[in-house]
Coordinates of C-alpha atoms and ligand atoms in Angstrom, one line a residue:
X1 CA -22.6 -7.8 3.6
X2 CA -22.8 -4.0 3.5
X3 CA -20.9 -2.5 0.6
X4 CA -18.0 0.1 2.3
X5 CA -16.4 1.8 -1.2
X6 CA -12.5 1.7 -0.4
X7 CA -12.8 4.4 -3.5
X8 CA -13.6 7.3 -1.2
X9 CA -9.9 8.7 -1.7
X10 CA -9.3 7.1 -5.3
X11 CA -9.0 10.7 -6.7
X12 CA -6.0 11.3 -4.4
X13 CA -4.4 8.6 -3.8
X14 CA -5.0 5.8 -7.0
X15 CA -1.5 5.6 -8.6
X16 CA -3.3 6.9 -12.0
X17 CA -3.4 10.0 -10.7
X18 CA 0.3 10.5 -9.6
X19 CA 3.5 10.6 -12.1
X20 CA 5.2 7.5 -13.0
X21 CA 7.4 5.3 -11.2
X22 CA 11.2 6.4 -10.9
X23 CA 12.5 3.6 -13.2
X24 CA 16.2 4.0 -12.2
X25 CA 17.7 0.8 -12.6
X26 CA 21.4 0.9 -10.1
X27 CA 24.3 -0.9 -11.7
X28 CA 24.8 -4.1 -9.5
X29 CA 21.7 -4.8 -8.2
X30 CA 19.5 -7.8 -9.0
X31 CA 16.4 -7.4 -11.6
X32 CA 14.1 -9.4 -9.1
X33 CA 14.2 -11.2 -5.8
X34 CA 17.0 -14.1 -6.7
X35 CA 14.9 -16.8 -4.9
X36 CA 11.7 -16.0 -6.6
X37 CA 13.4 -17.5 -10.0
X38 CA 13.6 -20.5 -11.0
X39 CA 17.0 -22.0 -10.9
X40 CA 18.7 -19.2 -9.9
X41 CA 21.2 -20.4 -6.7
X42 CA 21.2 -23.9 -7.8
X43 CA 24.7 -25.4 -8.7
X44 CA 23.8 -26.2 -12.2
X45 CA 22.6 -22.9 -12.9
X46 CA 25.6 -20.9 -11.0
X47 CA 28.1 -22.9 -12.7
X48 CA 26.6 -21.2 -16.2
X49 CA 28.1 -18.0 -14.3
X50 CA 26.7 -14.3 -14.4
X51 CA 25.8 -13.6 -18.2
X52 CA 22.8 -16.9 -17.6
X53 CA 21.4 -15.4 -14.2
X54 CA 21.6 -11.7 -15.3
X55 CA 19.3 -13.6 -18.5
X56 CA 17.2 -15.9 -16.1
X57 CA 16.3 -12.6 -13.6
X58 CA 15.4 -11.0 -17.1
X59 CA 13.1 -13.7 -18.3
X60 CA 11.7 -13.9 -14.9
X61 CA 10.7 -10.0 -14.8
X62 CA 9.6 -10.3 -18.7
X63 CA 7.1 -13.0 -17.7
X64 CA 5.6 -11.1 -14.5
X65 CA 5.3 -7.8 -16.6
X66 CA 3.7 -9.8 -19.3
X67 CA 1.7 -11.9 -17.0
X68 CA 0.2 -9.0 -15.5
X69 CA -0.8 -6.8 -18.6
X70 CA -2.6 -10.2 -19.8
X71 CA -4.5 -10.3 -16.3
X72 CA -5.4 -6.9 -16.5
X73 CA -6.8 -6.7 -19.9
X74 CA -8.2 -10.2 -20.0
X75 CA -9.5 -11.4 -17.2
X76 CA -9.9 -8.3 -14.1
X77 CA -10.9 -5.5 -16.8
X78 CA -13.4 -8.2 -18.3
X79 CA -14.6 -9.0 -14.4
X80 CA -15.2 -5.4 -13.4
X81 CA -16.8 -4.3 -16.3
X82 CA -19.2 -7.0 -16.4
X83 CA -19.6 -6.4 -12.6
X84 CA -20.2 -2.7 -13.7
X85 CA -23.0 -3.6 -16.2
X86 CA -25.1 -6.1 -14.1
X87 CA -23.9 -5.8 -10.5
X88 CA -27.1 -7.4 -9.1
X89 CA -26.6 -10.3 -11.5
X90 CA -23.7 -11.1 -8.4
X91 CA -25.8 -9.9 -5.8
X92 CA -23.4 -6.9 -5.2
X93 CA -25.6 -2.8 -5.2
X94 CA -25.8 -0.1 -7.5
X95 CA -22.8 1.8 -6.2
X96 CA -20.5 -1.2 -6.2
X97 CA -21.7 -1.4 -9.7
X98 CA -20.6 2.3 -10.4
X99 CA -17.5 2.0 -8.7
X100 CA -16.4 -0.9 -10.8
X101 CA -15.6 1.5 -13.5
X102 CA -12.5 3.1 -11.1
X103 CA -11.3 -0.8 -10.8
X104 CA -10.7 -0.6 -15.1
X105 CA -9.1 2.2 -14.7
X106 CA -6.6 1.1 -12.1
X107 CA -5.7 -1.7 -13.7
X108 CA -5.5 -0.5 -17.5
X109 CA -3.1 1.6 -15.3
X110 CA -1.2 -0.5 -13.7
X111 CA -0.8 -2.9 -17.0
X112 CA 0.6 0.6 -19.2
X113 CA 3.3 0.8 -16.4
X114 CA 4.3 -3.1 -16.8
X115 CA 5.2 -2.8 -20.3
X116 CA 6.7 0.5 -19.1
X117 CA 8.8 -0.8 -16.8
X118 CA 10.3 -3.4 -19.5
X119 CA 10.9 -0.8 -22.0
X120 CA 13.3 0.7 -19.1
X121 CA 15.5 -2.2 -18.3
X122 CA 18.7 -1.7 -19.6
X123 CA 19.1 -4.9 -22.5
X124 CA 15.5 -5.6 -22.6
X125 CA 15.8 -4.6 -26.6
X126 CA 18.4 -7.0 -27.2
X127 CA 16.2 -9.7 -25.7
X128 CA 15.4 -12.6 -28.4
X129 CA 11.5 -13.5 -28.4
X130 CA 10.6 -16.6 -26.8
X131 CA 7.9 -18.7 -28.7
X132 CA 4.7 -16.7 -27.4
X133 CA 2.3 -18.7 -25.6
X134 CA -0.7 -18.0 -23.9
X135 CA -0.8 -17.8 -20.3
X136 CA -1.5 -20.8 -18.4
X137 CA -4.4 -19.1 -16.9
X138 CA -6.2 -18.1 -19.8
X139 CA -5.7 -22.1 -21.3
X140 CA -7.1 -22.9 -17.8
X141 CA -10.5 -20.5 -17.8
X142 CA -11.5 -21.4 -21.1
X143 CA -10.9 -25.3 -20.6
X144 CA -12.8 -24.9 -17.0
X145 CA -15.3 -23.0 -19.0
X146 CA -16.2 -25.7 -21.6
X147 CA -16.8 -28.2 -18.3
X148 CA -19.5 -25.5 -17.0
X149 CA -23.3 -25.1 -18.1
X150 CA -23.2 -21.5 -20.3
X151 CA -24.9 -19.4 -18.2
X152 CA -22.1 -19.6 -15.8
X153 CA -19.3 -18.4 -17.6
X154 CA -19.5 -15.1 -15.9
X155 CA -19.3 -16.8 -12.7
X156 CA -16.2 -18.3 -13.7
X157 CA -14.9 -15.0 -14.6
X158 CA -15.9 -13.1 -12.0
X159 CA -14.6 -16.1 -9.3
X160 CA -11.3 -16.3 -10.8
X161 CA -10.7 -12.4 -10.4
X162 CA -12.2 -12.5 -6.8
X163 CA -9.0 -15.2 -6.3
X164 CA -6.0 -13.2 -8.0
X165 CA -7.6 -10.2 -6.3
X166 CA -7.6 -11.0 -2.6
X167 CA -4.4 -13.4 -2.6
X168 CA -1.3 -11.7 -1.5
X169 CA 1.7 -12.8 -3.4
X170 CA 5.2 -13.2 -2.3
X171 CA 6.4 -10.9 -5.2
X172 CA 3.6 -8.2 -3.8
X173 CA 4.6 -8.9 -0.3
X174 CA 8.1 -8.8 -0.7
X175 CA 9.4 -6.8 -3.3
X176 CA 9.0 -3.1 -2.2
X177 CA 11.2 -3.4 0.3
X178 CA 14.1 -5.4 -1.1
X179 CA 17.1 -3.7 -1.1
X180 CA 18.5 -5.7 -3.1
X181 CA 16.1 -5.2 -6.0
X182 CA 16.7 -2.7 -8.6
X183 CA 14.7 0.8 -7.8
X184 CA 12.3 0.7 -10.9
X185 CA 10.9 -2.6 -9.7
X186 CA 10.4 -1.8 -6.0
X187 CA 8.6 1.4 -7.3
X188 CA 6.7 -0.3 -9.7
X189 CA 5.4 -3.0 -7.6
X190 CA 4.6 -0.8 -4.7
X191 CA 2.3 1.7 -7.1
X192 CA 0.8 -1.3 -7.9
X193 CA 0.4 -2.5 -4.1
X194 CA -1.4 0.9 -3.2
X195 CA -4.3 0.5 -5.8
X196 CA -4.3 -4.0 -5.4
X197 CA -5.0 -2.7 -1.2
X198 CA -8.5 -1.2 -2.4
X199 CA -9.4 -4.3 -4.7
X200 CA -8.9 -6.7 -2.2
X201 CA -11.3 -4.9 0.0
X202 CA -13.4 -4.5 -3.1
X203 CA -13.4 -8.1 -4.2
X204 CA -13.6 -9.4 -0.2
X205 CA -17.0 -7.8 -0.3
X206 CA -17.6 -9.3 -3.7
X207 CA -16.8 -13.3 -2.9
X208 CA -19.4 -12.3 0.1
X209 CA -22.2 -11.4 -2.4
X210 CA -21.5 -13.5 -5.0
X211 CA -21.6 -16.8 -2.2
X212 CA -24.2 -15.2 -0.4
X213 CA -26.6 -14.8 -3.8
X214 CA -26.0 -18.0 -5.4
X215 CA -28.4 -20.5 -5.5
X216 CA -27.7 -24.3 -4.3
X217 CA -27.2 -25.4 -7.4
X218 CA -24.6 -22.3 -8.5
X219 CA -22.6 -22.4 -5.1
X220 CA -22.4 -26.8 -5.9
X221 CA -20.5 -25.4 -9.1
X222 CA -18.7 -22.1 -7.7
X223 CA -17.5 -23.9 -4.2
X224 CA -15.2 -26.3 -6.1
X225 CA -14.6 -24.0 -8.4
X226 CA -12.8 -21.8 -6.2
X227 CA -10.1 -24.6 -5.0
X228 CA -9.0 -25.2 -8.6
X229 CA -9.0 -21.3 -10.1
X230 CA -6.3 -20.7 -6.7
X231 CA -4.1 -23.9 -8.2
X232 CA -4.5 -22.4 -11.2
X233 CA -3.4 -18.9 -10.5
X234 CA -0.5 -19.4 -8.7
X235 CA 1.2 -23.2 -10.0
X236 CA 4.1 -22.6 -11.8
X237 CA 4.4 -22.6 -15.7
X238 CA 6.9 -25.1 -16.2
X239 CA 6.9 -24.9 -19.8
X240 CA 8.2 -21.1 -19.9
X241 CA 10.2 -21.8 -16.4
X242 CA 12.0 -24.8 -19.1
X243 CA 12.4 -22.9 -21.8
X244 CA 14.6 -19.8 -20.0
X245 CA 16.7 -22.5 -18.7
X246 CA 17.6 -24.1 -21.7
X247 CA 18.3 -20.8 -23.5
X248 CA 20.8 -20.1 -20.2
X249 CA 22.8 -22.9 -21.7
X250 CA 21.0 -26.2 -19.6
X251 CA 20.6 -29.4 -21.3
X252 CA 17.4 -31.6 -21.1
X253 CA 18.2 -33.3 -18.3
X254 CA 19.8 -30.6 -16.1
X255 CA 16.8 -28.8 -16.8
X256 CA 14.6 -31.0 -15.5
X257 CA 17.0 -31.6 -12.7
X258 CA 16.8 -27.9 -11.9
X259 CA 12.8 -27.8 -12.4
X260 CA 12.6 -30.5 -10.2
X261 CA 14.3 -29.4 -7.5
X262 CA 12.5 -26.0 -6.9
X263 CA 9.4 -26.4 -7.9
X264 CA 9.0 -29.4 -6.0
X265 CA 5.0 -30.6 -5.0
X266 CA 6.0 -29.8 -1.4
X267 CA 7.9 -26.7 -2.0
X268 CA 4.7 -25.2 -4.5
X269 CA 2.0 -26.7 -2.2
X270 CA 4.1 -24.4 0.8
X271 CA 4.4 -22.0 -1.5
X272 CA 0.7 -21.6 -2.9
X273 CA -0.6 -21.9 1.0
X274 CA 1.1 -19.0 1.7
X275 CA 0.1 -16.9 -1.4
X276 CA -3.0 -17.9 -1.0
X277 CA -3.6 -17.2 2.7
X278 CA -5.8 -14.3 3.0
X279 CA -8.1 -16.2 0.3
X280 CA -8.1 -18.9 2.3
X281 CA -9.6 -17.2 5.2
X282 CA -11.8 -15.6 3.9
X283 CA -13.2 -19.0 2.5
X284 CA -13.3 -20.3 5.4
X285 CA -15.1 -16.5 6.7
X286 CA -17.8 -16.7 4.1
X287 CA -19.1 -20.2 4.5
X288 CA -17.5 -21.7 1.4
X289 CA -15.3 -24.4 3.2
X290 CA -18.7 -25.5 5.4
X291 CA -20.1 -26.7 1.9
X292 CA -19.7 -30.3 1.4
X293 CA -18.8 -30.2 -2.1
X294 CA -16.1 -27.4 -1.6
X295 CA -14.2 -28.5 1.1
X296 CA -13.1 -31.5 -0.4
X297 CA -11.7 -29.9 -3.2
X298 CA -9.5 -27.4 -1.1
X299 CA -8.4 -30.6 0.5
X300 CA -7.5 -32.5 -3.1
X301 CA -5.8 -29.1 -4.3
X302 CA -3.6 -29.5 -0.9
X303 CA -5.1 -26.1 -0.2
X304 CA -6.0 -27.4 3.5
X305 CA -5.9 -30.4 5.6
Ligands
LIG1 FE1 -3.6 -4.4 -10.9
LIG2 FE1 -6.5 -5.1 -9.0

């Protein structure tokens, strides 16, 4: 595949270049999209009244401001300056190469704003610290990574960015243009849209050269692969979804109850196609689901039928 830079305008329109978000936070309106966390709606959560959801909406944007300064810094930065040092090591040319640099620099952007944007939220001082743990993905990558031969870890790398860069999530989708969503979050989201618009073309073009330039041997590894590293970006982290409903005042059991309930196999499985739709297709677009060891595993991952 021919390598078209999306980068032409980066200069004038990457959200690096432009001031920050307005982080106005309106009395009244909700800290993130109600049915995007966990709990919130369901009877044994409402009945903990408004002080619990106000804490659950605050947990919920904590996480996805934390979540993505980790991605950022730990797995895209790492992908794109690796692509930037050897592009042809991923079949991909020299000015893909260059441009990979402008990709760091996006998202060392976008992951200043996420801590930002926490700072901002009215309360977010007074917020206790939950136990730290590491993100699920970065458990996943590095147990993934001891399964794989050596040479391939930057494969793994670079294939797991390829995923979380093309796939379009329902917070992405959906959040600039909830009204009901505080102003600093909308504004923050959609910056972050803009620039994530030219690294999915980007990363479309890489998943073509990367596929394209493997060898049989590397696409046997990297067409599996691909099934679980979309599994393992977007499944829930049920640990951390547990642990902000017990602080909201759950039991055990009621917590479980309430994890149950919404993050159900069929509702995750519905929810994981849809996230992961334009990855999907483009799969399907690049040959990876005619391989007959890949297909398979986007079948056991519920990915397809
Ligand atoms: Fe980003
Ligand atoms: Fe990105």
């Amino acid at each position: 595949m021919q390598y078209q830079s999306p980068f032409a305008d980066w200069y004038t329109y990457s959200t690096v270049h432009k001031q920050l978000p307005d982080f106005t936070c309106e009395p009244g309106l909700a800290l993130f999209p109600p049915e995007l966390v966990p709990g919130v709606g369901h009877p044994l959560v409402d009945k903990l009244g408004d002080h619990a959801l106000r804490r659950l909406m605050m947990r919920k944007l904590e996480s996805y401001n934390a979540f993505t300064e980790k991605l950022e810094y730990k797995a895209v930065m790492a992908a794109s300056i690796k692509i930037a040092q050897n592009p042809q090591a991923f079949g991909l040319s020299e000015q893909a190469g260059r441009e990979a640099r402008l990709i760091v620099t996006d998202e060392s952007h976008h992951a200043y704003v996420a801590i930002e944007l926490i700072k901002q939220i009215p309360g977010f001082s007074e917020l206790p610290p939950l136990t730290p743990s590491e993100p699920r993905f970065l458990r996943g990558l590095e147990e993934l990574e001891r399964g794989l031969p050596a040479e391939l870890a930057d494969d793994l790398l670079i294939a797991f960015v390829s995923i979380s860069e093309t796939l379009i999530t329902s917070i992405l989708r959906g959040i600039p243009r909830d009204r009901r969503v505080v102003s600093a979050v909308r504004n923050t989201v959609g910056d972050h849209c803009i620039d994530e618009a030219r690294h999915h073309s980007y990363f479309v073009y890489v998943v073509h050269q990367h596929w394209a330039s493997s060898t049989l041997d590397r696409r046997e590894i990297l067409g599996p692969l691909y099934a679980k590293l979309v599994r393992l970006f977007l499944d829930p982290d049920l640990d951390l979804c547990r642990a902000w409903l017990l602080e909201a005042g759950l039991d055990t059991h009621d917590a479980a109850l309430v994890l149950q309930d919404y993050y159900s196999p069929e509702r995750v499985a519905a929810s994981v196609r849809a996230d992961s739709f334009p990855t999907l297709k483009l799969m399907e677009r690049v040959g990876v689901l005619d391989h007959p060891a890949a297909r398979p595993a986007f079948v056991e991952q519920k990915l397809i039928d």
